[in-house]
Short mmCIF file of C-alpha atoms in Angstrom, two decimals:
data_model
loop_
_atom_site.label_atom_id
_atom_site.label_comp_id
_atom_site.label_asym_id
_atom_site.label_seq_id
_atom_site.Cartn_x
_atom_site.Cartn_y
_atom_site.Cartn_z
CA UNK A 10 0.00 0.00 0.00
CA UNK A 11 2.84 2.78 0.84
CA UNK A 12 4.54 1.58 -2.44
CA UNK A 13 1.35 2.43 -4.16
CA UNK A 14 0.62 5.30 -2.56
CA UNK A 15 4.56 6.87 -3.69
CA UNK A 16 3.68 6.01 -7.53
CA UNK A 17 0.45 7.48 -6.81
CA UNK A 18 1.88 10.85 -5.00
CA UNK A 19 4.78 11.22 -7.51
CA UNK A 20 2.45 10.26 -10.87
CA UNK A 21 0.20 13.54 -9.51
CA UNK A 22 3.56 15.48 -8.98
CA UNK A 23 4.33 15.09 -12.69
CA UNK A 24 0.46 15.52 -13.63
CA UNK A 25 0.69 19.06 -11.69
CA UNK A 26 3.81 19.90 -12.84
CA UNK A 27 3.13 19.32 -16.43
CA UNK A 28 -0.23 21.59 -15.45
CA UNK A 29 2.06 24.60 -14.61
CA UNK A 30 4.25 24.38 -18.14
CA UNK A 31 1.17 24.61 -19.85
CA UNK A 32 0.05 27.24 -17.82
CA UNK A 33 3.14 29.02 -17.35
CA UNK A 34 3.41 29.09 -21.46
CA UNK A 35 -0.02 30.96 -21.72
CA UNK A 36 1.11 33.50 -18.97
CA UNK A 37 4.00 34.31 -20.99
CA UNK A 38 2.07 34.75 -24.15
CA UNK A 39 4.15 32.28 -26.08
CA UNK A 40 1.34 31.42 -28.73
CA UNK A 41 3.11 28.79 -30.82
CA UNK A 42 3.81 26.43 -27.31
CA UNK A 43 0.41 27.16 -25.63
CA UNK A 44 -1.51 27.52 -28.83
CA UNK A 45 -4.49 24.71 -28.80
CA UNK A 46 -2.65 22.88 -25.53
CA UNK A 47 -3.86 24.95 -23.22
CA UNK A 48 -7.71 25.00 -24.18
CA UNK A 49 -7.47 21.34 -22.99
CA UNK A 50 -5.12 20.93 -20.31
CA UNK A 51 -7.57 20.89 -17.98
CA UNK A 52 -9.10 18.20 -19.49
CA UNK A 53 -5.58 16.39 -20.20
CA UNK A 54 -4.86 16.38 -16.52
CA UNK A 55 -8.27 15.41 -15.25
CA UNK A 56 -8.14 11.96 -17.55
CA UNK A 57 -4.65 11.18 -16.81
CA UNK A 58 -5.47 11.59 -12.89
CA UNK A 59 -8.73 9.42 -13.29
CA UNK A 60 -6.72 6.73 -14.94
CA UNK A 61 -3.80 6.61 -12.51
CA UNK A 62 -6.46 6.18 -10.00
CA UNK A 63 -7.91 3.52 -11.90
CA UNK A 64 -5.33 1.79 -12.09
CA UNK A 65 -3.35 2.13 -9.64
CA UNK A 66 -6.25 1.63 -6.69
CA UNK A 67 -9.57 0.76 -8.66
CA UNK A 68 -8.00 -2.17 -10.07
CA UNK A 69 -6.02 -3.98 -8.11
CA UNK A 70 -8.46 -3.73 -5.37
CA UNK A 71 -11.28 -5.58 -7.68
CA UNK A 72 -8.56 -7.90 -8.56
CA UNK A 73 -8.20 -8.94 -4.64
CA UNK A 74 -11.75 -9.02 -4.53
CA UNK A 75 -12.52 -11.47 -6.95
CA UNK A 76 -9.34 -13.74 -6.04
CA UNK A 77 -10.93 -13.93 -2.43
CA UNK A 78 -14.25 -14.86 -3.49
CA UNK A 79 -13.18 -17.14 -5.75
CA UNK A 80 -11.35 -18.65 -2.77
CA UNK A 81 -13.96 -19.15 -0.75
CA UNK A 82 -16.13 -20.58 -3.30
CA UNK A 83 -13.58 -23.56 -3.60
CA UNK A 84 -13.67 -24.22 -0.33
CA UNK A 85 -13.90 -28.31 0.58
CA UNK A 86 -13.07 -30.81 3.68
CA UNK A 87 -9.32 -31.13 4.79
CA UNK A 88 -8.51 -27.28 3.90
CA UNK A 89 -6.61 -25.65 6.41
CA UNK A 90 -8.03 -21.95 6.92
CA UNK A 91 -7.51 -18.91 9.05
CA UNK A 92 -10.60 -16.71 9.46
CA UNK A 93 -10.64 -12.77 9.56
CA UNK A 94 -11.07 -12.99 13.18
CA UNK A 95 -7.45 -14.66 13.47
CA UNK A 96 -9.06 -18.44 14.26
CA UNK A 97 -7.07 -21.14 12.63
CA UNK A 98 -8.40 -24.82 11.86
CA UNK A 99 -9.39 -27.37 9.44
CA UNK A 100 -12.71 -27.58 7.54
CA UNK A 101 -14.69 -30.75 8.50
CA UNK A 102 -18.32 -29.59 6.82
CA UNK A 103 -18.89 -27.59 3.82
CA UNK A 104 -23.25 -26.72 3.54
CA UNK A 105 -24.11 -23.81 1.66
CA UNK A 106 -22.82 -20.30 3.04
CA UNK A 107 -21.69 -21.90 6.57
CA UNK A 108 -18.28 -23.87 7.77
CA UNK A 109 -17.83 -25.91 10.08
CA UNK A 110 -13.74 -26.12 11.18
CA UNK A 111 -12.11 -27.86 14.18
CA UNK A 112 -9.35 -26.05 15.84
CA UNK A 113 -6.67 -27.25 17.82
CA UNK A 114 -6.01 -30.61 19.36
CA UNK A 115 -9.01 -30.72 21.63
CA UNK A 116 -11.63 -30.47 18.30
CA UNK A 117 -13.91 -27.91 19.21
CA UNK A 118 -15.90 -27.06 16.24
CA UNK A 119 -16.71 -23.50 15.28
CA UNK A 120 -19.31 -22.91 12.69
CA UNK A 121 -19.03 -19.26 10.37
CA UNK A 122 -20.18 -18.01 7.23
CA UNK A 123 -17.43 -18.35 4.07
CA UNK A 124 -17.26 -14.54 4.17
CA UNK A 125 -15.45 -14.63 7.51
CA UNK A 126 -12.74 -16.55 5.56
CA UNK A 127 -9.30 -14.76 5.22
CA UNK A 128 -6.97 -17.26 3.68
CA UNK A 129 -6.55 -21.19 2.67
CA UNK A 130 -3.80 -23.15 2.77
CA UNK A 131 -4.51 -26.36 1.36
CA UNK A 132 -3.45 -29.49 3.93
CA UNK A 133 -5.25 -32.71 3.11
CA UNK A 134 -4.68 -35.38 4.79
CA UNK A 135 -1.10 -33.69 6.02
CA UNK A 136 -1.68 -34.11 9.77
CA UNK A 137 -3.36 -37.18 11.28
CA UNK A 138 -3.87 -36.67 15.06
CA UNK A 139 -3.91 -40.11 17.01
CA UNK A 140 -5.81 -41.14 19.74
#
């Protein structure tokens, strides 16, 4: 996120920057540099910061979005999961919208919806507890 938000801050640097050239030409009354440029400027700038925003938070955001969802959907028994709350167990009932996953050694069973579902990390069959 602070990576993103440095492209952002220094993409918007160069956006206002290139804003005072233009503007800076048609103060000076150079006509051949700030001829039909600076009638649209404005508008320049305003698409170019709409797109870096886009892109640069719009997207990738949607892209996380999708990539959890699509997560949870493929969900099944055996998966080892960690829920938004910090809980960590494995999935012993899939129905519908709900999970059921036992956590720790004692097996206490904690039912939630699959929206309370932060990350997998597929473990089938990887630790057998004995009796």
């Amino acid at each position: 996120m602070k990576k993103t938000l440095h492209k952002l801050s220094l993409i918007l640097t160069l956006a206002l920057g290139a804003c005072l050239l233009l503007s800076g030409c048609a103060a000076t009354g150079d006509a051949s540099a700030a001829g039909g440029a600076s009638s649209y400027s404005g508008i320049i700038i305003l698409v170019v910061m709409i797109a870096v925003f886009y892109f640069m938070l719009i997207r990738p955001e949607n892209k996380k979005k999708k990539a959890a969802e699509e997560m949870r959907k493929n969900l099944s028994v055996g998966d080892k999961i960690t829920t938004i709350g910090g809980m960590v167990g494995k999935i012993v009932d899939v129905s519908g919208d709900l999970i059921t996953f036992e956590t720790g050694e004692d097996r206490v069973r904690i039912q939630v919806t699959k929206w309370a579902i932060s990350t997998n990390s597929i473990d089938k069959g990887g630790d057998q507890q004995s009796k």
